[in-house]
Amino acid sequence: MLLIWIMTGCSSTRIVSEVQLIHSLGLDLEDQKIEGAAITHVYGKETTQIELLETKSSNLFTILPDFNTITPSQVELGQLRSVIVGRKYAENGVEALVHTLCRDPSIGFRLQLAVAETKALTILKGIRHMQIPFFISDSVAQNIKTLNLPKTNLHIFLFNLYGEGRDPYLPYFVMHNDRVKLDGLALFRDDKFVHRINSKESFLLKIMVEKAKSGQIPFEVTIKNRKETGMLKNLHSHAVFDVNMNESVPSIRVKLMINGQISDYSEWLQLSNPQVLRQMEKELSSYLQKEVTIFIKHLQKLEVDPVGFGDLVRSRSTSWDYSHFKKMYPHIKIAVTASIKLEQTGE
């Protein structure tokens, strides 16, 4: 009992009404200066307000102390849910930022990182206007669970950043009709942003990097000499990779298997007919195979590897040289096959 009393007396306490908790942090690079912005809660006796803090610093490490100089209460990071950086900041590299975040014991590895078009400050101003302080983290979590975003957080970003043979990716946010919108993924080469992919391409990446149980992709196929458009919803997907190391340049075969569902299709398309259903599955498989092939070739042209093809080659190589693989990556032959089984057609 005496030890418990002593330990309780030595503990450090923070009263919510006496601190400002940062929920979302934004960083931009402008004229070799770092512009910092933060969404915080200010707790009053009767009301709680969302406030936007802004500051400018010559380096990353003084951003938090600078916030404390413009607030009456101490700024705390214990409730930090998301960090978003402007596109220009991301193009110059985020390695120093993730190192800083990892060194802070109050920040968890489930923290969400993101990239903004064009400035992080613009996105945070939009969040303050909507009065939703956790918008970034909640939006990312919802899109991972129900739509096309692959799993992502600080831990996954670090794994992809420092794992040889793979490149990281992050959610990409834009302003659309005065609202903040999640619009695809930012692709990185090492720690530098190089390209944005849209929601459709995010789905193609998602079904290759994880066993996905969500996501949807628009399609256009030809059935009985008639064009049919619609939306394919993923119920469960699985990817298998086969690496051939017998030649000087490795070759990889990607096998995609999807259990899916389509709805709101034309009345003339009778999916209750087994023959029509099989034809639709065949056409959708061919369509997905073509789209994934185009997407992979685009990644090779950009020289970015978010799928982790390099990691697959490394795991099967006795003489791994990452610098050599980077030169070889755009020329690797990657063949794709897709198999789609339709369920719950609504008839």
mmCIF file of C-alpha atoms in Angstrom:
data_model
loop_
_atom_site.group_PDB
_atom_site.id
_atom_site.type_symbol
_atom_site.label_atom_id
_atom_site.label_comp_id
_atom_site.label_asym_id
_atom_site.label_seq_id
_atom_site.Cartn_x
_atom_site.Cartn_y
_atom_site.Cartn_z
ATOM 1 C CA MET A 1 0.000 0.000 0.000
ATOM 2 C CA LEU A 2 2.879 2.358 0.825
ATOM 3 C CA LEU A 3 4.528 1.686 -2.586
ATOM 4 C CA ILE A 4 1.248 2.356 -4.419
ATOM 5 C CA TRP A 5 0.865 5.657 -2.557
ATOM 6 C CA ILE A 6 4.443 6.683 -3.432
ATOM 7 C CA MET A 7 4.065 5.765 -7.137
ATOM 8 C CA THR A 8 0.785 7.639 -7.366
ATOM 9 C CA GLY A 9 2.394 10.717 -5.920
ATOM 10 C CA CYS A 10 5.194 10.588 -8.512
ATOM 11 C CA SER A 11 2.938 10.208 -11.558
ATOM 12 C CA SER A 12 2.652 13.019 -14.107
ATOM 13 C CA THR A 13 -0.908 14.225 -14.674
ATOM 14 C CA ARG A 14 -2.501 16.365 -17.376
ATOM 15 C CA ILE A 15 -5.915 17.958 -16.907
ATOM 16 C CA VAL A 16 -7.825 18.108 -20.197
ATOM 17 C CA SER A 17 -9.113 21.647 -19.642
ATOM 18 C CA GLU A 18 -5.549 22.869 -19.041
ATOM 19 C CA VAL A 19 -3.943 21.536 -22.258
ATOM 20 C CA GLN A 20 -4.574 21.736 -25.997
ATOM 21 C CA LEU A 21 -4.602 18.317 -27.625
ATOM 22 C CA ILE A 22 -3.456 18.213 -31.248
ATOM 23 C CA HIS A 23 -5.560 15.798 -33.325
ATOM 24 C CA SER A 24 -4.248 16.540 -36.832
ATOM 25 C CA LEU A 25 -0.887 18.032 -37.760
ATOM 26 C CA GLY A 26 -0.118 19.608 -41.147
ATOM 27 C CA LEU A 27 3.283 20.473 -42.618
ATOM 28 C CA ASP A 28 4.133 22.469 -45.740
ATOM 29 C CA LEU A 29 7.393 23.575 -47.328
ATOM 30 C CA GLU A 30 7.494 27.162 -48.524
ATOM 31 C CA ASP A 31 10.614 29.265 -49.298
ATOM 32 C CA GLN A 32 12.846 26.782 -47.428
ATOM 33 C CA LYS A 33 10.680 27.274 -44.343
ATOM 34 C CA ILE A 34 8.391 24.703 -42.725
ATOM 35 C CA GLU A 35 4.851 25.920 -42.221
ATOM 36 C CA GLY A 36 3.075 24.037 -39.463
ATOM 37 C CA ALA A 37 -0.645 23.858 -38.793
ATOM 38 C CA ALA A 38 -2.618 21.898 -36.229
ATOM 39 C CA ILE A 39 -6.244 21.087 -35.442
ATOM 40 C CA THR A 40 -6.792 21.200 -31.666
ATOM 41 C CA HIS A 41 -9.601 21.067 -29.141
ATOM 42 C CA VAL A 42 -10.012 23.904 -26.659
ATOM 43 C CA TYR A 43 -12.033 22.696 -23.674
ATOM 44 C CA GLY A 44 -14.104 25.312 -21.862
ATOM 45 C CA LYS A 45 -16.415 25.092 -18.865
ATOM 46 C CA GLU A 46 -19.504 24.721 -21.049
ATOM 47 C CA THR A 47 -18.343 24.394 -24.661
ATOM 48 C CA THR A 48 -15.585 22.757 -26.665
ATOM 49 C CA GLN A 49 -14.125 24.541 -29.678
ATOM 50 C CA ILE A 50 -12.008 23.380 -32.607
ATOM 51 C CA GLU A 51 -9.089 25.696 -33.237
ATOM 52 C CA LEU A 52 -6.539 25.899 -36.046
ATOM 53 C CA LEU A 53 -3.002 26.823 -35.006
ATOM 54 C CA GLU A 54 -0.461 28.102 -37.539
ATOM 55 C CA THR A 55 3.262 28.743 -37.256
ATOM 56 C CA LYS A 56 6.408 28.864 -39.355
ATOM 57 C CA SER A 57 9.842 27.520 -38.486
ATOM 58 C CA SER A 58 13.266 27.013 -40.045
ATOM 59 C CA ASN A 59 13.291 23.349 -39.036
ATOM 60 C CA LEU A 60 10.954 20.510 -38.108
ATOM 61 C CA PHE A 61 12.045 20.162 -34.483
ATOM 62 C CA THR A 62 10.865 23.599 -33.332
ATOM 63 C CA ILE A 63 7.310 23.358 -34.696
ATOM 64 C CA LEU A 64 5.786 22.085 -31.432
ATOM 65 C CA PRO A 65 7.622 24.617 -29.211
ATOM 66 C CA ASP A 66 6.458 27.345 -31.610
ATOM 67 C CA PHE A 67 2.841 26.214 -31.151
ATOM 68 C CA ASN A 68 3.286 26.656 -27.398
ATOM 69 C CA THR A 69 4.314 30.296 -27.885
ATOM 70 C CA ILE A 70 0.940 31.151 -29.466
ATOM 71 C CA THR A 71 -1.357 29.281 -27.067
ATOM 72 C CA PRO A 72 -2.298 29.976 -23.429
ATOM 73 C CA SER A 73 -2.317 26.228 -22.693
ATOM 74 C CA GLN A 74 0.376 23.617 -23.180
ATOM 75 C CA VAL A 75 0.174 21.777 -26.518
ATOM 76 C CA GLU A 76 0.183 17.955 -26.284
ATOM 77 C CA LEU A 77 0.557 15.232 -28.945
ATOM 78 C CA GLY A 78 -0.975 12.388 -26.926
ATOM 79 C CA GLN A 79 -4.151 12.392 -29.072
ATOM 80 C CA LEU A 80 -2.451 12.901 -32.445
ATOM 81 C CA ARG A 81 -4.363 10.805 -34.988
ATOM 82 C CA SER A 82 -3.011 12.039 -38.326
ATOM 83 C CA VAL A 83 -0.155 13.929 -39.946
ATOM 84 C CA ILE A 84 -0.672 15.356 -43.424
ATOM 85 C CA VAL A 85 2.051 16.940 -45.547
ATOM 86 C CA GLY A 86 1.747 19.162 -48.594
ATOM 87 C CA ARG A 87 2.743 17.841 -51.981
ATOM 88 C CA LYS A 88 5.878 20.003 -52.155
ATOM 89 C CA TYR A 89 6.962 18.796 -48.711
ATOM 90 C CA ALA A 90 6.428 15.168 -49.772
ATOM 91 C CA GLU A 91 8.422 15.688 -52.971
ATOM 92 C CA ASN A 92 11.416 16.749 -50.868
ATOM 93 C CA GLY A 93 11.265 13.642 -48.668
ATOM 94 C CA VAL A 94 9.531 12.622 -45.435
ATOM 95 C CA GLU A 95 12.261 10.515 -43.795
ATOM 96 C CA ALA A 96 13.168 13.184 -41.231
ATOM 97 C CA LEU A 97 9.488 13.524 -40.326
ATOM 98 C CA VAL A 98 8.887 9.797 -39.722
ATOM 99 C CA HIS A 99 12.091 9.619 -37.661
ATOM 100 C CA THR A 100 10.772 12.439 -35.455
ATOM 101 C CA LEU A 101 7.379 10.749 -35.066
ATOM 102 C CA CYS A 102 8.963 7.400 -34.168
ATOM 103 C CA ARG A 103 11.098 8.952 -31.432
ATOM 104 C CA ASP A 104 8.072 10.375 -29.602
ATOM 105 C CA PRO A 105 6.720 7.726 -27.177
ATOM 106 C CA SER A 106 3.338 9.470 -26.982
ATOM 107 C CA ILE A 107 2.678 8.773 -30.688
ATOM 108 C CA GLY A 108 1.367 5.343 -31.662
ATOM 109 C CA PHE A 109 2.256 3.395 -34.789
ATOM 110 C CA ARG A 110 -1.401 3.432 -35.887
ATOM 111 C CA LEU A 111 -1.023 7.126 -36.654
ATOM 112 C CA GLN A 112 -2.266 7.923 -40.155
ATOM 113 C CA LEU A 113 0.062 9.715 -42.575
ATOM 114 C CA ALA A 114 -1.281 11.444 -45.683
ATOM 115 C CA VAL A 115 -0.379 13.779 -48.562
ATOM 116 C CA ALA A 116 -2.336 16.913 -49.497
ATOM 117 C CA GLU A 117 -2.974 18.557 -52.847
ATOM 118 C CA THR A 118 -1.586 21.210 -52.815
ATOM 119 C CA LYS A 119 -1.004 22.330 -49.203
ATOM 120 C CA ALA A 120 -1.714 20.652 -45.887
ATOM 121 C CA LEU A 121 -2.928 23.980 -44.493
ATOM 122 C CA THR A 122 -5.739 24.067 -47.070
ATOM 123 C CA ILE A 123 -6.928 20.611 -45.994
ATOM 124 C CA LEU A 124 -6.838 21.518 -42.288
ATOM 125 C CA LYS A 125 -8.788 24.717 -42.963
ATOM 126 C CA GLY A 126 -11.404 22.569 -44.674
ATOM 127 C CA ILE A 127 -11.520 20.240 -41.662
ATOM 128 C CA ARG A 128 -11.973 23.163 -39.281
ATOM 129 C CA HIS A 129 -14.801 24.483 -41.487
ATOM 130 C CA MET A 130 -16.524 21.066 -41.337
ATOM 131 C CA GLN A 131 -15.931 20.899 -37.550
ATOM 132 C CA ILE A 132 -14.732 17.265 -37.763
ATOM 133 C CA PRO A 133 -11.319 17.136 -36.009
ATOM 134 C CA PHE A 134 -10.689 13.436 -36.743
ATOM 135 C CA PHE A 135 -11.773 13.622 -40.382
ATOM 136 C CA ILE A 136 -8.469 12.386 -41.877
ATOM 137 C CA SER A 137 -8.044 9.343 -39.642
ATOM 138 C CA ASP A 138 -11.761 8.451 -39.747
ATOM 139 C CA SER A 139 -11.923 8.851 -43.530
ATOM 140 C CA VAL A 140 -8.867 6.637 -44.036
ATOM 141 C CA ALA A 141 -10.256 3.953 -41.699
ATOM 142 C CA GLN A 142 -13.642 3.984 -43.448
ATOM 143 C CA ASN A 143 -12.110 3.723 -46.930
ATOM 144 C CA ILE A 144 -9.860 0.843 -45.848
ATOM 145 C CA LYS A 145 -12.832 -1.046 -44.429
ATOM 146 C CA THR A 146 -15.419 -0.425 -47.151
ATOM 147 C CA LEU A 147 -13.743 0.947 -50.300
ATOM 148 C CA ASN A 148 -10.516 0.934 -52.315
ATOM 149 C CA LEU A 149 -7.818 2.056 -49.900
ATOM 150 C CA PRO A 150 -5.226 -0.589 -48.924
ATOM 151 C CA LYS A 151 -4.275 -0.828 -45.262
ATOM 152 C CA THR A 152 -1.975 2.009 -44.277
ATOM 153 C CA ASN A 153 -0.593 3.657 -41.135
ATOM 154 C CA LEU A 154 2.770 4.767 -39.739
ATOM 155 C CA HIS A 155 3.848 1.175 -39.043
ATOM 156 C CA ILE A 156 3.051 -0.011 -42.601
ATOM 157 C CA PHE A 157 4.696 3.057 -44.099
ATOM 158 C CA LEU A 158 7.917 2.351 -42.172
ATOM 159 C CA PHE A 159 7.854 -1.303 -43.246
ATOM 160 C CA ASN A 160 7.532 -0.316 -46.912
ATOM 161 C CA LEU A 161 10.064 2.509 -46.609
ATOM 162 C CA TYR A 162 12.891 0.485 -45.060
ATOM 163 C CA GLY A 163 12.071 -2.941 -46.510
ATOM 164 C CA GLU A 164 14.344 -3.566 -49.494
ATOM 165 C CA GLY A 165 12.351 -4.291 -52.626
ATOM 166 C CA ARG A 166 9.248 -2.198 -51.957
ATOM 167 C CA ASP A 167 8.115 1.433 -51.939
ATOM 168 C CA PRO A 168 5.609 3.144 -49.612
ATOM 169 C CA TYR A 169 2.256 4.775 -50.396
ATOM 170 C CA LEU A 170 -0.067 7.116 -48.515
ATOM 171 C CA PRO A 171 -3.671 8.399 -48.787
ATOM 172 C CA TYR A 172 -4.036 11.509 -50.958
ATOM 173 C CA PHE A 173 -6.438 14.316 -49.984
ATOM 174 C CA VAL A 174 -7.842 17.149 -52.099
ATOM 175 C CA MET A 175 -10.427 19.914 -51.725
ATOM 176 C CA HIS A 176 -13.619 19.287 -53.717
ATOM 177 C CA ASN A 177 -16.564 21.719 -53.597
ATOM 178 C CA ASP A 178 -15.291 23.204 -50.321
ATOM 179 C CA ARG A 179 -15.071 19.772 -48.734
ATOM 180 C CA VAL A 180 -12.069 17.588 -47.949
ATOM 181 C CA LYS A 181 -11.986 14.487 -50.147
ATOM 182 C CA LEU A 182 -9.853 11.346 -50.105
ATOM 183 C CA ASP A 183 -8.758 10.984 -53.730
ATOM 184 C CA GLY A 184 -6.545 7.959 -54.327
ATOM 185 C CA LEU A 185 -3.008 7.240 -53.194
ATOM 186 C CA ALA A 186 0.349 9.020 -53.232
ATOM 187 C CA LEU A 187 3.168 6.778 -54.475
ATOM 188 C CA PHE A 188 6.722 7.224 -53.195
ATOM 189 C CA ARG A 189 10.130 6.290 -54.525
ATOM 190 C CA ASP A 190 12.102 5.744 -51.334
ATOM 191 C CA ASP A 191 10.849 8.620 -49.134
ATOM 192 C CA LYS A 192 9.928 11.065 -51.922
ATOM 193 C CA PHE A 193 6.496 11.524 -53.497
ATOM 194 C CA VAL A 194 6.504 10.892 -57.257
ATOM 195 C CA HIS A 195 2.950 10.213 -58.452
ATOM 196 C CA ARG A 196 -0.731 10.045 -57.496
ATOM 197 C CA ILE A 197 -3.004 7.195 -58.531
ATOM 198 C CA ASN A 198 -6.795 7.395 -58.612
ATOM 199 C CA SER A 199 -9.388 5.310 -56.770
ATOM 200 C CA LYS A 200 -9.594 2.690 -59.527
ATOM 201 C CA GLU A 201 -5.833 2.141 -59.496
ATOM 202 C CA SER A 202 -5.903 2.057 -55.685
ATOM 203 C CA PHE A 203 -8.282 -0.895 -55.939
ATOM 204 C CA LEU A 204 -5.884 -2.703 -58.294
ATOM 205 C CA LEU A 205 -3.060 -2.153 -55.813
ATOM 206 C CA LYS A 206 -5.206 -3.232 -52.871
ATOM 207 C CA ILE A 207 -6.081 -6.647 -54.320
ATOM 208 C CA MET A 208 -2.362 -7.316 -54.951
ATOM 209 C CA VAL A 209 -0.955 -6.284 -51.559
ATOM 210 C CA GLU A 210 -3.556 -7.826 -49.226
ATOM 211 C CA LYS A 211 -6.397 -10.315 -48.927
ATOM 212 C CA ALA A 212 -9.099 -7.723 -49.443
ATOM 213 C CA LYS A 213 -12.757 -8.049 -48.493
ATOM 214 C CA SER A 214 -13.872 -4.682 -49.837
ATOM 215 C CA GLY A 215 -13.435 -2.352 -52.785
ATOM 216 C CA GLN A 216 -15.159 -1.765 -56.092
ATOM 217 C CA ILE A 217 -14.166 -0.980 -59.660
ATOM 218 C CA PRO A 218 -16.189 0.274 -62.657
ATOM 219 C CA PHE A 219 -16.153 -1.980 -65.710
ATOM 220 C CA GLU A 220 -17.125 -2.011 -69.356
ATOM 221 C CA VAL A 221 -17.510 -5.354 -71.139
ATOM 222 C CA THR A 222 -19.198 -6.704 -74.252
ATOM 223 C CA ILE A 223 -21.888 -9.388 -73.829
ATOM 224 C CA LYS A 224 -23.853 -10.706 -76.817
ATOM 225 C CA ASN A 225 -22.376 -7.930 -78.971
ATOM 226 C CA ARG A 226 -23.741 -5.298 -76.581
ATOM 227 C CA LYS A 227 -21.700 -3.101 -74.275
ATOM 228 C CA GLU A 228 -22.467 -3.348 -70.580
ATOM 229 C CA THR A 229 -21.136 -0.996 -67.906
ATOM 230 C CA GLY A 230 -21.441 -1.364 -64.174
ATOM 231 C CA MET A 231 -19.620 -1.728 -60.884
ATOM 232 C CA LEU A 232 -17.831 -4.842 -59.698
ATOM 233 C CA LYS A 233 -17.801 -5.112 -55.914
ATOM 234 C CA ASN A 234 -15.117 -7.217 -54.286
ATOM 235 C CA LEU A 235 -16.334 -9.651 -51.625
ATOM 236 C CA HIS A 236 -13.042 -11.473 -51.206
ATOM 237 C CA SER A 237 -9.804 -11.404 -53.191
ATOM 238 C CA HIS A 238 -6.543 -13.294 -53.049
ATOM 239 C CA ALA A 239 -3.292 -12.843 -55.004
ATOM 240 C CA VAL A 240 -0.632 -15.485 -55.656
ATOM 241 C CA PHE A 241 2.828 -14.632 -57.020
ATOM 242 C CA ASP A 242 5.090 -17.053 -58.874
ATOM 243 C CA VAL A 243 8.706 -15.914 -59.420
ATOM 244 C CA ASN A 244 10.917 -17.508 -62.065
ATOM 245 C CA MET A 245 14.638 -17.024 -61.323
ATOM 246 C CA ASN A 246 15.969 -19.247 -64.136
ATOM 247 C CA GLU A 247 16.871 -16.335 -66.429
ATOM 248 C CA SER A 248 19.170 -13.331 -66.022
ATOM 249 C CA VAL A 249 16.106 -11.107 -65.666
ATOM 250 C CA PRO A 250 13.459 -12.675 -63.382
ATOM 251 C CA SER A 251 9.877 -13.066 -64.527
ATOM 252 C CA ILE A 252 6.811 -12.943 -62.284
ATOM 253 C CA ARG A 253 3.325 -14.329 -62.713
ATOM 254 C CA VAL A 254 0.477 -12.724 -60.772
ATOM 255 C CA LYS A 255 -2.660 -14.791 -60.237
ATOM 256 C CA LEU A 256 -5.700 -12.873 -58.986
ATOM 257 C CA MET A 257 -8.782 -14.626 -57.655
ATOM 258 C CA ILE A 258 -11.870 -12.587 -56.783
ATOM 259 C CA ASN A 259 -15.307 -13.449 -55.465
ATOM 260 C CA GLY A 260 -17.409 -10.494 -56.517
ATOM 261 C CA GLN A 261 -20.834 -9.045 -57.018
ATOM 262 C CA ILE A 262 -22.386 -6.761 -59.630
ATOM 263 C CA SER A 263 -25.651 -4.861 -59.284
ATOM 264 C CA ASP A 264 -27.731 -2.272 -61.173
ATOM 265 C CA TYR A 265 -27.027 -3.932 -64.492
ATOM 266 C CA SER A 266 -29.257 -3.735 -67.576
ATOM 267 C CA GLU A 267 -32.541 -5.647 -67.671
ATOM 268 C CA TRP A 268 -31.581 -7.520 -70.837
ATOM 269 C CA LEU A 269 -28.575 -9.068 -69.059
ATOM 270 C CA GLN A 270 -30.075 -12.217 -67.505
ATOM 271 C CA LEU A 271 -27.467 -13.318 -64.988
ATOM 272 C CA SER A 272 -29.881 -15.935 -63.679
ATOM 273 C CA ASN A 273 -29.000 -17.831 -66.857
ATOM 274 C CA PRO A 274 -25.868 -19.924 -66.007
ATOM 275 C CA GLN A 275 -24.519 -19.525 -69.537
ATOM 276 C CA VAL A 276 -24.789 -15.727 -69.402
ATOM 277 C CA LEU A 277 -23.294 -15.705 -65.904
ATOM 278 C CA ARG A 278 -20.265 -17.732 -67.046
ATOM 279 C CA GLN A 279 -19.769 -15.398 -70.013
ATOM 280 C CA MET A 280 -19.937 -12.361 -67.743
ATOM 281 C CA GLU A 281 -17.340 -13.910 -65.410
ATOM 282 C CA LYS A 282 -15.070 -14.597 -68.374
ATOM 283 C CA GLU A 283 -15.391 -11.052 -69.733
ATOM 284 C CA LEU A 284 -14.851 -9.485 -66.297
ATOM 285 C CA SER A 285 -11.765 -11.651 -65.720
ATOM 286 C CA SER A 286 -10.347 -10.558 -69.062
ATOM 287 C CA TYR A 287 -11.138 -6.918 -68.273
ATOM 288 C CA LEU A 288 -9.470 -7.037 -64.850
ATOM 289 C CA GLN A 289 -6.437 -8.840 -66.252
ATOM 290 C CA LYS A 290 -5.982 -6.091 -68.843
ATOM 291 C CA GLU A 291 -6.389 -3.281 -66.301
ATOM 292 C CA VAL A 292 -3.900 -4.792 -63.825
ATOM 293 C CA THR A 293 -1.360 -5.394 -66.622
ATOM 294 C CA ILE A 294 -1.590 -1.756 -67.726
ATOM 295 C CA PHE A 295 -1.283 -0.588 -64.111
ATOM 296 C CA ILE A 296 1.835 -2.694 -63.414
ATOM 297 C CA LYS A 297 3.530 -1.452 -66.591
ATOM 298 C CA HIS A 298 2.762 2.102 -65.452
ATOM 299 C CA LEU A 299 4.419 1.399 -62.089
ATOM 300 C CA GLN A 300 7.488 -0.003 -63.858
ATOM 301 C CA LYS A 301 7.701 3.109 -66.040
ATOM 302 C CA LEU A 302 7.559 5.296 -62.918
ATOM 303 C CA GLU A 303 10.187 3.043 -61.277
ATOM 304 C CA VAL A 304 8.094 2.668 -58.138
ATOM 305 C CA ASP A 305 7.281 -0.685 -56.543
ATOM 306 C CA PRO A 306 4.367 -0.423 -54.079
ATOM 307 C CA VAL A 307 3.386 -4.055 -54.736
ATOM 308 C CA GLY A 308 6.757 -5.323 -53.482
ATOM 309 C CA PHE A 309 7.918 -7.264 -56.547
ATOM 310 C CA GLY A 310 11.506 -6.591 -55.462
ATOM 311 C CA ASP A 311 10.821 -8.182 -52.084
ATOM 312 C CA LEU A 312 9.499 -11.286 -53.861
ATOM 313 C CA VAL A 313 12.680 -11.528 -55.952
ATOM 314 C CA ARG A 314 14.850 -10.916 -52.856
ATOM 315 C CA SER A 315 13.155 -13.758 -50.948
ATOM 316 C CA ARG A 316 14.044 -16.185 -53.749
ATOM 317 C CA SER A 317 17.513 -14.903 -54.585
ATOM 318 C CA THR A 318 20.840 -16.182 -53.235
ATOM 319 C CA SER A 319 22.720 -13.056 -54.371
ATOM 320 C CA TRP A 320 20.448 -10.090 -53.741
ATOM 321 C CA ASP A 321 21.608 -6.639 -54.877
ATOM 322 C CA TYR A 322 18.955 -3.956 -54.452
ATOM 323 C CA SER A 323 20.714 -1.362 -56.627
ATOM 324 C CA HIS A 324 20.944 -3.938 -59.429
ATOM 325 C CA PHE A 325 17.249 -4.815 -59.043
ATOM 326 C CA LYS A 326 16.268 -1.132 -59.367
ATOM 327 C CA LYS A 327 17.957 -1.004 -62.783
ATOM 328 C CA MET A 328 16.339 -4.288 -63.763
ATOM 329 C CA TYR A 329 12.824 -3.561 -62.432
ATOM 330 C CA PRO A 330 11.426 -1.659 -65.482
ATOM 331 C CA HIS A 331 12.368 -4.609 -67.713
ATOM 332 C CA ILE A 332 11.006 -7.485 -65.608
ATOM 333 C CA LYS A 333 8.296 -9.490 -67.365
ATOM 334 C CA ILE A 334 5.194 -9.540 -65.182
ATOM 335 C CA ALA A 335 2.274 -11.612 -66.497
ATOM 336 C CA VAL A 336 -1.198 -11.348 -64.964
ATOM 337 C CA THR A 337 -4.089 -13.803 -64.907
ATOM 338 C CA ALA A 338 -7.436 -13.082 -63.247
ATOM 339 C CA SER A 339 -10.317 -15.321 -62.257
ATOM 340 C CA ILE A 340 -13.610 -13.789 -61.114
ATOM 341 C CA LYS A 341 -16.490 -15.722 -59.610
ATOM 342 C CA LEU A 342 -19.763 -13.816 -59.301
ATOM 343 C CA GLU A 343 -21.990 -14.257 -56.278
ATOM 344 C CA GLN A 344 -25.201 -12.588 -55.095
ATOM 345 C CA THR A 345 -26.254 -11.221 -58.472
ATOM 346 C CA GLY A 346 -29.573 -10.017 -57.074
ATOM 347 C CA GLU A 347 -31.767 -12.400 -59.091
#
